[in-house]
Short mmCIF file of N, CA and C in Angstrom, two decimals:
data_model
loop_
_atom_site.label_atom_id
_atom_site.label_comp_id
_atom_site.label_asym_id
_atom_site.label_seq_id
_atom_site.Cartn_x
_atom_site.Cartn_y
_atom_site.Cartn_z
N UNK A 680 103.11 -58.57 -79.39
CA UNK A 680 101.68 -58.33 -79.98
C UNK A 680 101.24 -57.19 -79.41
N UNK A 681 100.77 -56.23 -80.08
CA UNK A 681 100.05 -55.11 -79.27
C UNK A 681 98.67 -55.41 -79.29
N UNK A 682 97.84 -55.17 -77.86
CA UNK A 682 96.95 -55.78 -77.29
C UNK A 682 95.68 -54.93 -78.12
N UNK A 683 96.06 -53.31 -78.61
CA UNK A 683 95.29 -52.16 -79.10
C UNK A 683 94.87 -52.91 -80.33
N UNK A 684 93.76 -52.44 -80.70
CA UNK A 684 93.23 -52.46 -82.16
C UNK A 684 93.84 -51.38 -83.10
N UNK A 685 94.36 -52.16 -84.01
CA UNK A 685 94.88 -51.05 -85.15
C UNK A 685 93.96 -50.18 -85.45
N UNK A 686 94.00 -49.01 -86.21
CA UNK A 686 93.51 -47.93 -86.87
C UNK A 686 92.42 -48.81 -87.83
N UNK A 687 93.07 -49.60 -88.81
CA UNK A 687 92.71 -50.35 -89.77
C UNK A 687 91.03 -51.44 -89.17
N UNK A 688 91.75 -52.01 -88.56
CA UNK A 688 90.74 -53.17 -87.65
C UNK A 688 89.59 -52.10 -87.39
N UNK A 689 89.55 -51.31 -86.54
CA UNK A 689 88.58 -50.51 -85.91
C UNK A 689 87.82 -49.93 -87.00
N UNK A 690 88.29 -49.36 -88.29
CA UNK A 690 87.51 -48.80 -89.41
C UNK A 690 86.70 -50.22 -90.06
N UNK A 691 87.76 -50.94 -89.80
CA UNK A 691 86.90 -52.37 -90.64
C UNK A 691 85.50 -52.86 -89.91
N UNK A 692 85.63 -53.03 -88.59
CA UNK A 692 84.44 -53.19 -87.66
C UNK A 692 83.59 -52.44 -87.69
N UNK A 693 83.82 -50.72 -87.75
CA UNK A 693 82.93 -49.79 -87.68
C UNK A 693 82.04 -50.10 -89.07
N UNK A 694 82.56 -50.29 -90.14
CA UNK A 694 82.10 -50.32 -91.90
C UNK A 694 81.34 -51.51 -91.68
N UNK A 695 81.89 -52.88 -91.07
CA UNK A 695 80.76 -53.94 -91.29
C UNK A 695 79.67 -53.65 -90.65
N UNK A 696 79.77 -53.21 -89.07
CA UNK A 696 78.62 -52.87 -88.30
C UNK A 696 77.57 -51.85 -89.21
N UNK A 697 78.08 -50.69 -89.64
CA UNK A 697 77.36 -49.74 -90.12
C UNK A 697 76.72 -50.39 -91.48
N UNK A 698 77.34 -50.90 -92.16
CA UNK A 698 76.91 -51.81 -93.36
C UNK A 698 75.70 -52.80 -92.80
N UNK A 699 75.80 -53.40 -91.89
CA UNK A 699 74.95 -54.27 -91.24
C UNK A 699 73.63 -53.98 -91.34
N UNK A 700 73.60 -52.81 -90.26
CA UNK A 700 72.58 -52.38 -89.55
C UNK A 700 71.73 -51.33 -90.75
N UNK A 701 72.60 -50.50 -91.61
CA UNK A 701 71.71 -50.24 -93.06
C UNK A 701 71.12 -50.70 -93.60
N UNK A 702 71.55 -52.35 -94.18
CA UNK A 702 71.43 -53.23 -95.10
C UNK A 702 69.89 -53.79 -94.24
N UNK A 703 69.96 -54.27 -93.10
CA UNK A 703 68.77 -54.63 -92.13
C UNK A 703 67.40 -53.51 -92.28
N UNK A 704 67.75 -52.19 -92.53
CA UNK A 704 66.84 -51.09 -92.81
C UNK A 704 66.48 -51.16 -93.93
N UNK A 705 67.33 -50.85 -94.88
CA UNK A 705 67.24 -51.07 -96.61
C UNK A 705 66.97 -51.89 -97.22
N UNK A 706 66.60 -53.16 -96.46
CA UNK A 706 65.91 -54.52 -97.37
C UNK A 706 64.26 -54.05 -97.76
N UNK A 707 63.44 -53.27 -97.10
CA UNK A 707 62.29 -52.94 -97.44
C UNK A 707 62.02 -52.12 -98.21
N UNK A 708 63.14 -51.20 -98.75
CA UNK A 708 62.73 -49.93 -99.35
C UNK A 708 64.06 -49.86 -100.16
N UNK A 709 63.29 -49.10 -101.54
CA UNK A 709 64.64 -48.28 -102.40
C UNK A 709 65.28 -47.60 -101.87
N UNK A 710 65.24 -47.03 -100.87
CA UNK A 710 65.87 -45.74 -100.43
C UNK A 710 67.35 -45.95 -100.36
N UNK A 711 68.17 -44.82 -100.69
CA UNK A 711 69.65 -45.11 -100.23
C UNK A 711 69.85 -45.51 -99.01
N UNK A 712 70.65 -46.51 -98.73
CA UNK A 712 71.17 -47.12 -96.94
C UNK A 712 71.64 -45.79 -96.38
N UNK A 713 71.63 -45.31 -94.99
CA UNK A 713 71.80 -44.76 -94.29
C UNK A 713 71.68 -44.92 -92.60
N UNK A 714 72.57 -44.41 -91.72
CA UNK A 714 72.54 -44.73 -90.38
C UNK A 714 72.81 -43.49 -89.73
N UNK A 715 72.42 -43.03 -88.60
CA UNK A 715 72.73 -42.06 -87.79
C UNK A 715 73.86 -42.56 -86.76
N UNK A 716 74.61 -41.46 -86.62
CA UNK A 716 75.74 -41.72 -85.54
C UNK A 716 75.59 -40.68 -84.48
N UNK A 717 75.60 -40.78 -83.05
CA UNK A 717 75.18 -39.48 -81.98
C UNK A 717 76.83 -39.88 -81.57
N UNK A 718 76.90 -38.82 -81.38
CA UNK A 718 78.19 -38.07 -81.14
C UNK A 718 78.64 -37.10 -79.75
N UNK A 719 78.70 -35.93 -79.65
CA UNK A 719 78.31 -35.07 -78.61
C UNK A 719 78.50 -33.86 -79.33
N UNK A 720 78.88 -32.56 -78.26
CA UNK A 720 79.18 -31.17 -78.83
C UNK A 720 79.99 -30.57 -79.25
N UNK A 721 80.19 -29.61 -79.81
CA UNK A 721 81.23 -28.96 -80.42
C UNK A 721 82.11 -29.09 -79.75
N UNK A 722 83.58 -29.25 -79.74
CA UNK A 722 84.72 -28.63 -78.53
C UNK A 722 84.95 -30.57 -78.23
N UNK A 723 84.01 -31.44 -78.54
CA UNK A 723 84.29 -32.67 -77.78
C UNK A 723 85.34 -33.89 -78.29
N UNK A 724 85.48 -34.63 -78.00
CA UNK A 724 86.31 -35.75 -78.92
C UNK A 724 85.18 -36.47 -79.80
N UNK A 725 84.18 -36.82 -79.29
CA UNK A 725 83.31 -37.67 -79.98
C UNK A 725 82.85 -36.92 -81.09
N UNK A 726 82.85 -35.80 -81.08
CA UNK A 726 82.36 -35.44 -82.95
C UNK A 726 83.03 -35.33 -83.86
N UNK A 727 84.58 -34.84 -83.78
CA UNK A 727 85.20 -35.48 -84.91
C UNK A 727 85.65 -36.72 -85.44
N UNK A 728 85.56 -37.53 -84.03
CA UNK A 728 85.90 -38.89 -84.02
C UNK A 728 84.64 -39.25 -85.07
N UNK A 729 83.14 -39.12 -84.60
CA UNK A 729 82.43 -39.37 -85.15
C UNK A 729 82.27 -39.04 -86.88
N UNK A 730 82.73 -37.83 -87.08
CA UNK A 730 82.75 -37.33 -88.28
C UNK A 730 83.93 -38.10 -89.29
N UNK A 731 84.81 -38.63 -88.57
CA UNK A 731 85.76 -39.08 -89.22
C UNK A 731 85.40 -40.61 -89.86
N UNK A 732 84.56 -41.22 -88.48
CA UNK A 732 83.87 -42.94 -88.89
C UNK A 732 83.29 -42.40 -89.95
N UNK A 733 82.48 -41.35 -90.19
CA UNK A 733 81.38 -41.29 -91.16
C UNK A 733 82.15 -41.13 -92.35
N UNK A 734 83.18 -40.64 -92.58
CA UNK A 734 83.60 -40.22 -93.78
C UNK A 734 84.20 -41.70 -94.54
N UNK A 735 84.75 -42.40 -93.59
CA UNK A 735 85.44 -43.50 -93.87
C UNK A 735 84.23 -44.55 -94.41
N UNK A 736 83.51 -44.69 -93.11
CA UNK A 736 82.13 -46.00 -93.66
C UNK A 736 81.61 -45.54 -95.38
N UNK A 737 81.33 -44.04 -95.37
CA UNK A 737 80.53 -43.79 -96.34
C UNK A 737 81.48 -43.95 -97.71
N UNK A 738 82.70 -43.53 -97.60
CA UNK A 738 83.52 -43.48 -98.99
C UNK A 738 83.83 -45.06 -99.40
N UNK A 739 83.77 -46.33 -98.54
CA UNK A 739 83.99 -47.65 -98.45
C UNK A 739 82.63 -48.34 -98.57
N UNK A 740 82.01 -48.21 -98.28
CA UNK A 740 80.81 -48.63 -98.27
C UNK A 740 79.20 -48.37 -99.09
N UNK A 741 79.58 -47.11 -99.16
CA UNK A 741 77.98 -46.23 -99.94
C UNK A 741 77.13 -45.88 -99.01
N UNK A 742 77.40 -46.06 -98.05
CA UNK A 742 75.98 -46.11 -96.46
C UNK A 742 76.08 -44.65 -95.85
N UNK A 743 75.49 -43.81 -96.26
CA UNK A 743 75.10 -42.54 -95.84
C UNK A 743 75.30 -42.62 -94.36
N UNK A 744 76.10 -41.97 -93.53
CA UNK A 744 76.35 -42.17 -92.09
C UNK A 744 76.15 -40.33 -91.97
N UNK A 745 74.85 -40.22 -90.87
CA UNK A 745 74.88 -38.77 -90.76
C UNK A 745 74.98 -38.56 -89.05
N UNK A 746 76.03 -37.85 -88.83
CA UNK A 746 76.16 -37.63 -87.49
C UNK A 746 75.96 -36.18 -87.23
N UNK A 747 75.03 -37.13 -86.04
CA UNK A 747 74.52 -36.12 -85.09
C UNK A 747 75.12 -35.34 -83.73
N UNK A 748 74.99 -34.49 -83.24
CA UNK A 748 75.66 -33.98 -82.06
C UNK A 748 74.64 -34.10 -81.06
N UNK A 749 75.42 -34.34 -79.73
CA UNK A 749 74.15 -34.29 -78.58
C UNK A 749 74.64 -33.98 -77.43
N UNK A 750 74.39 -34.43 -76.36
CA UNK A 750 74.93 -34.16 -75.00
C UNK A 750 75.87 -34.38 -74.60
N UNK A 751 76.09 -35.94 -75.37
CA UNK A 751 77.26 -36.81 -74.78
C UNK A 751 76.99 -38.52 -74.68
N UNK A 752 77.78 -39.02 -74.05
CA UNK A 752 77.58 -40.43 -73.95
C UNK A 752 76.06 -40.81 -73.24
N UNK A 753 75.89 -40.22 -72.01
CA UNK A 753 74.34 -40.78 -71.56
C UNK A 753 73.53 -40.48 -72.51
N UNK A 754 72.92 -39.32 -72.68
CA UNK A 754 72.24 -39.00 -74.21
C UNK A 754 71.93 -39.98 -75.20
N UNK A 755 73.29 -40.16 -75.57
CA UNK A 755 73.41 -41.29 -77.17
C UNK A 755 73.39 -42.48 -76.51
N UNK A 756 73.49 -43.23 -75.12
CA UNK A 756 73.16 -44.36 -74.70
C UNK A 756 71.56 -44.70 -74.64
N UNK A 757 70.77 -43.17 -74.37
CA UNK A 757 69.46 -43.52 -73.85
C UNK A 757 68.66 -43.50 -75.58
N UNK A 758 69.47 -42.75 -76.39
CA UNK A 758 68.92 -42.74 -78.06
C UNK A 758 68.92 -44.37 -78.44
N UNK A 759 70.21 -44.72 -78.36
CA UNK A 759 70.49 -46.40 -78.66
C UNK A 759 69.76 -47.46 -78.15
N UNK A 760 69.03 -47.10 -76.75
CA UNK A 760 68.09 -47.87 -75.89
C UNK A 760 66.99 -47.60 -76.99
N UNK A 761 66.52 -46.96 -77.31
CA UNK A 761 65.34 -46.55 -77.96
C UNK A 761 65.03 -46.75 -79.36
N UNK A 762 66.03 -46.77 -79.91
CA UNK A 762 66.22 -46.33 -81.55
C UNK A 762 67.32 -47.66 -81.95
N UNK A 763 66.65 -48.82 -82.27
CA UNK A 763 67.75 -49.58 -82.51
C UNK A 763 68.36 -48.95 -84.22
N UNK A 764 68.26 -48.48 -84.70
CA UNK A 764 69.14 -48.47 -85.77
C UNK A 764 69.83 -47.27 -85.93
N UNK A 765 70.01 -46.63 -84.68
CA UNK A 765 70.74 -45.50 -84.55
C UNK A 765 71.90 -46.00 -83.59
N UNK A 766 73.43 -45.62 -83.85
CA UNK A 766 74.31 -45.89 -83.24
C UNK A 766 75.02 -44.78 -82.72
N UNK A 767 76.05 -44.76 -81.35
CA UNK A 767 76.30 -43.74 -80.50
C UNK A 767 77.50 -44.15 -80.14
N UNK A 768 78.11 -42.85 -79.50
CA UNK A 768 79.54 -42.70 -79.03
C UNK A 768 79.34 -42.64 -77.38
N UNK A 769 79.90 -43.88 -76.76
CA UNK A 769 80.04 -43.64 -75.48
C UNK A 769 81.32 -43.61 -74.52
N UNK A 770 81.52 -43.13 -73.31
CA UNK A 770 82.61 -43.46 -72.56
C UNK A 770 82.34 -44.87 -72.01
N UNK A 771 83.29 -45.72 -71.68
CA UNK A 771 82.77 -47.32 -71.33
C UNK A 771 82.09 -47.21 -69.91
N UNK A 772 82.60 -46.18 -69.10
CA UNK A 772 81.80 -46.13 -67.63
C UNK A 772 80.54 -45.79 -68.18
N UNK A 773 79.95 -44.66 -68.79
CA UNK A 773 78.77 -44.65 -69.05
C UNK A 773 78.12 -45.67 -69.12
N UNK A 774 78.48 -46.36 -70.19
CA UNK A 774 77.88 -47.78 -71.27
C UNK A 774 77.70 -48.67 -69.75
N UNK A 775 78.98 -48.84 -69.25
CA UNK A 775 78.60 -49.77 -67.59
C UNK A 775 77.76 -49.20 -67.01
N UNK A 776 77.35 -48.27 -66.56
CA UNK A 776 76.07 -47.74 -65.91
C UNK A 776 74.61 -47.94 -66.32
N UNK A 777 74.91 -47.69 -67.88
CA UNK A 777 73.32 -48.02 -68.43
C UNK A 777 73.35 -49.62 -68.39
N UNK A 778 74.26 -50.45 -68.97
CA UNK A 778 73.73 -51.76 -68.66
C UNK A 778 73.62 -52.35 -67.62
N UNK A 779 74.03 -51.50 -66.50
CA UNK A 779 73.76 -52.08 -64.82
C UNK A 779 72.63 -51.78 -64.18
N UNK A 780 72.30 -50.01 -65.05
CA UNK A 780 70.97 -49.50 -64.50
C UNK A 780 71.44 -48.72 -63.37
N UNK A 781 72.77 -48.07 -62.93
CA UNK A 781 73.32 -47.39 -61.96
C UNK A 781 73.50 -46.27 -62.57
N UNK A 782 74.08 -45.27 -61.54
CA UNK A 782 74.11 -44.01 -61.20
C UNK A 782 73.33 -43.41 -62.34
N UNK A 783 73.56 -42.57 -63.51
CA UNK A 783 72.89 -41.70 -64.47
C UNK A 783 71.54 -42.50 -64.78
N UNK A 784 71.68 -43.91 -65.07
CA UNK A 784 70.66 -44.40 -65.29
C UNK A 784 69.61 -45.26 -64.23
N UNK A 785 69.79 -44.94 -63.38
CA UNK A 785 69.13 -44.79 -61.96
C UNK A 785 67.97 -45.54 -62.38
N UNK A 786 68.12 -47.32 -61.87
CA UNK A 786 67.41 -48.70 -61.75
C UNK A 786 66.90 -48.49 -63.28
N UNK A 787 67.00 -48.13 -64.24
CA UNK A 787 66.42 -48.38 -65.66
C UNK A 787 67.98 -49.12 -66.46
N UNK A 788 67.86 -50.26 -66.72
CA UNK A 788 68.94 -51.08 -67.18
C UNK A 788 68.92 -51.25 -68.87
N UNK A 789 69.84 -50.54 -69.76
CA UNK A 789 69.49 -50.55 -70.59
C UNK A 789 69.88 -51.84 -71.56
N UNK A 790 68.81 -52.69 -72.18
CA UNK A 790 69.18 -53.71 -72.36
C UNK A 790 69.07 -53.94 -73.91
N UNK A 791 69.21 -52.83 -74.63
CA UNK A 791 68.97 -52.76 -75.87
C UNK A 791 70.55 -52.26 -76.67
N UNK A 792 71.43 -51.88 -75.86
CA UNK A 792 72.72 -51.45 -76.23
C UNK A 792 73.75 -52.36 -76.51
N UNK A 793 74.34 -52.28 -77.55
CA UNK A 793 75.90 -52.92 -77.73
C UNK A 793 77.11 -52.42 -78.24
N UNK A 794 77.96 -53.16 -77.94
CA UNK A 794 79.52 -52.38 -78.09
C UNK A 794 79.89 -52.94 -79.38
N UNK A 795 80.53 -52.26 -80.37
CA UNK A 795 81.06 -52.08 -81.52
C UNK A 795 82.53 -52.24 -81.36
N UNK A 796 83.10 -51.58 -80.83
CA UNK A 796 84.72 -51.43 -80.84
C UNK A 796 84.82 -50.24 -79.59
N UNK A 797 86.19 -50.07 -79.07
CA UNK A 797 86.31 -49.34 -78.04
C UNK A 797 86.88 -48.04 -79.05
N UNK A 798 86.84 -46.66 -78.52
CA UNK A 798 87.36 -45.79 -79.29
C UNK A 798 88.66 -45.50 -79.03
N UNK A 799 89.16 -45.53 -77.49
CA UNK A 799 90.02 -44.87 -77.10
C UNK A 799 89.95 -45.24 -75.75
N UNK A 800 91.20 -45.08 -74.62
CA UNK A 800 91.44 -45.36 -73.13
C UNK A 800 91.24 -43.64 -73.05
N UNK A 801 90.42 -43.58 -71.99
CA UNK A 801 90.36 -42.41 -71.01
C UNK A 801 91.30 -42.41 -69.59
N UNK A 802 92.30 -41.27 -69.91
CA UNK A 802 92.96 -41.13 -68.44
C UNK A 802 92.49 -39.56 -67.96
N UNK A 803 92.74 -39.53 -66.83
CA UNK A 803 92.23 -38.77 -66.01
C UNK A 803 93.29 -38.13 -65.20
N UNK A 804 93.55 -36.75 -65.20
CA UNK A 804 94.96 -36.14 -64.45
C UNK A 804 94.31 -34.91 -63.38
N UNK A 805 94.83 -34.92 -62.20
CA UNK A 805 94.69 -33.83 -61.41
C UNK A 805 95.97 -33.20 -61.00
N UNK A 806 95.51 -31.76 -61.01
CA UNK A 806 96.76 -30.63 -60.70
C UNK A 806 96.08 -29.97 -59.64
N UNK A 807 97.16 -29.33 -58.68
CA UNK A 807 96.95 -28.12 -57.68
C UNK A 807 98.10 -27.46 -57.94
N UNK A 808 97.97 -26.15 -56.90
CA UNK A 808 99.04 -25.53 -56.48
C UNK A 808 100.07 -26.26 -55.64
N UNK A 809 101.01 -26.26 -55.72
CA UNK A 809 102.20 -26.89 -54.90
C UNK A 809 101.80 -26.15 -53.63
N UNK A 810 101.56 -24.87 -53.56
CA UNK A 810 101.78 -24.31 -52.34
C UNK A 810 99.94 -24.58 -51.19
N UNK A 811 99.07 -25.38 -52.10
CA UNK A 811 98.12 -26.01 -51.25
C UNK A 811 98.63 -27.25 -50.56
N UNK A 812 99.98 -27.81 -50.83
CA UNK A 812 100.58 -29.02 -50.16
C UNK A 812 99.17 -30.33 -50.19
N UNK A 813 98.80 -30.65 -51.05
CA UNK A 813 97.84 -31.77 -51.26
C UNK A 813 98.74 -32.75 -51.93
N UNK A 814 98.88 -33.78 -51.51
CA UNK A 814 99.86 -34.96 -52.25
C UNK A 814 98.77 -36.13 -52.37
N UNK A 815 97.61 -36.34 -51.79
CA UNK A 815 96.78 -37.38 -51.84
C UNK A 815 95.57 -36.96 -52.61
N UNK A 816 94.58 -37.92 -52.72
CA UNK A 816 93.35 -38.01 -53.36
C UNK A 816 92.45 -37.37 -52.15
N UNK A 817 92.71 -38.09 -51.15
CA UNK A 817 91.74 -38.15 -50.03
C UNK A 817 91.99 -36.46 -49.30
N UNK A 818 93.37 -35.74 -49.67
CA UNK A 818 93.42 -34.48 -49.33
C UNK A 818 92.33 -33.71 -49.94
N UNK A 819 91.42 -33.82 -50.78
CA UNK A 819 90.87 -33.42 -51.49
C UNK A 819 89.28 -33.12 -50.99
N UNK A 820 89.04 -33.82 -49.97
CA UNK A 820 88.02 -33.96 -49.37
C UNK A 820 87.43 -32.78 -48.30
N UNK A 821 86.32 -32.28 -48.67
CA UNK A 821 85.89 -30.96 -48.06
C UNK A 821 86.32 -29.74 -48.67
N UNK A 822 87.00 -30.03 -49.92
CA UNK A 822 87.19 -29.08 -51.04
C UNK A 822 86.80 -28.79 -52.18
N UNK A 823 86.40 -27.60 -52.52
CA UNK A 823 85.79 -27.89 -54.18
C UNK A 823 86.73 -28.08 -55.18
N UNK A 824 86.12 -28.80 -56.11
CA UNK A 824 87.09 -29.50 -56.96
C UNK A 824 86.31 -29.36 -58.45
N UNK A 825 87.02 -28.91 -59.49
CA UNK A 825 86.12 -29.23 -60.61
C UNK A 825 86.90 -30.28 -61.46
N UNK A 826 85.61 -31.00 -62.16
CA UNK A 826 85.88 -32.30 -62.78
C UNK A 826 85.44 -32.77 -64.01
N UNK A 827 84.81 -30.94 -64.80
CA UNK A 827 84.51 -31.43 -65.95
C UNK A 827 83.10 -31.19 -66.01
N UNK A 828 82.25 -31.64 -67.16
CA UNK A 828 80.89 -31.35 -67.53
C UNK A 828 80.23 -31.95 -66.61
N UNK A 829 78.87 -31.42 -66.36
CA UNK A 829 77.75 -31.92 -65.22
C UNK A 829 77.48 -33.36 -65.80
N UNK A 830 77.36 -34.27 -65.02
CA UNK A 830 77.04 -35.82 -65.48
C UNK A 830 78.24 -36.37 -66.65
N UNK A 831 79.30 -35.78 -66.75
CA UNK A 831 80.19 -35.88 -67.73
C UNK A 831 80.87 -37.50 -66.60
N UNK A 832 81.54 -38.43 -67.81
CA UNK A 832 82.48 -39.72 -66.95
C UNK A 832 83.43 -39.09 -65.76
N UNK A 833 83.82 -37.89 -65.65
CA UNK A 833 85.12 -37.68 -64.75
C UNK A 833 84.07 -37.60 -63.60
N UNK A 834 82.95 -36.96 -63.67
CA UNK A 834 82.20 -36.86 -62.45
C UNK A 834 81.86 -37.92 -61.65
N UNK A 835 81.32 -39.27 -62.61
CA UNK A 835 81.11 -40.10 -61.83
C UNK A 835 82.26 -41.10 -61.09
N UNK A 836 83.41 -40.92 -62.05
CA UNK A 836 84.55 -41.48 -61.34
C UNK A 836 85.08 -40.92 -60.11
N UNK A 837 85.17 -39.67 -60.12
CA UNK A 837 85.27 -38.77 -58.96
C UNK A 837 84.71 -39.09 -57.67
N UNK A 838 83.12 -39.21 -57.89
CA UNK A 838 82.24 -39.21 -56.96
C UNK A 838 82.86 -40.71 -56.37
N UNK A 839 83.01 -41.66 -57.26
CA UNK A 839 83.80 -43.04 -56.97
C UNK A 839 84.40 -43.14 -56.19
N UNK A 840 85.48 -42.40 -55.93
CA UNK A 840 86.74 -41.79 -55.35
C UNK A 840 86.40 -41.30 -53.88
N UNK A 841 85.27 -40.65 -53.97
CA UNK A 841 85.15 -39.73 -52.87
C UNK A 841 84.41 -41.02 -51.52
#
């Protein structure tokens, strides 16, 4: 049995979660049900993923999903913490830090965030020129290393390795 959730199950879970949150706000109004979904900026994996979820959920439930761009996981977690009717995409590592009040969350535990489903697993690769003769992560000590966007998940993971 495949431990990974099927695409169908993920979409059904997203539809149910979005429907429930939109209905909760829609009970007191005659406005059409809608919900916002924080993603990340152009060029990110979160933005097309969020657009896809929005399209499916809107088509299957009639709930309008407004996709919003953002600075990514850390910003999304902060918005979701403050605004209960907004959903957001986040790397699991960033969510762990937010819930525990560590790293970027610096002593402020995010107690209002909830996970709906994992989007995908994140892998990291390292590459170097063969001529540098670097064979272990420890060989990077004292060297200049690029790890992606500032405050992004890779930066946090690589700081943890240091």
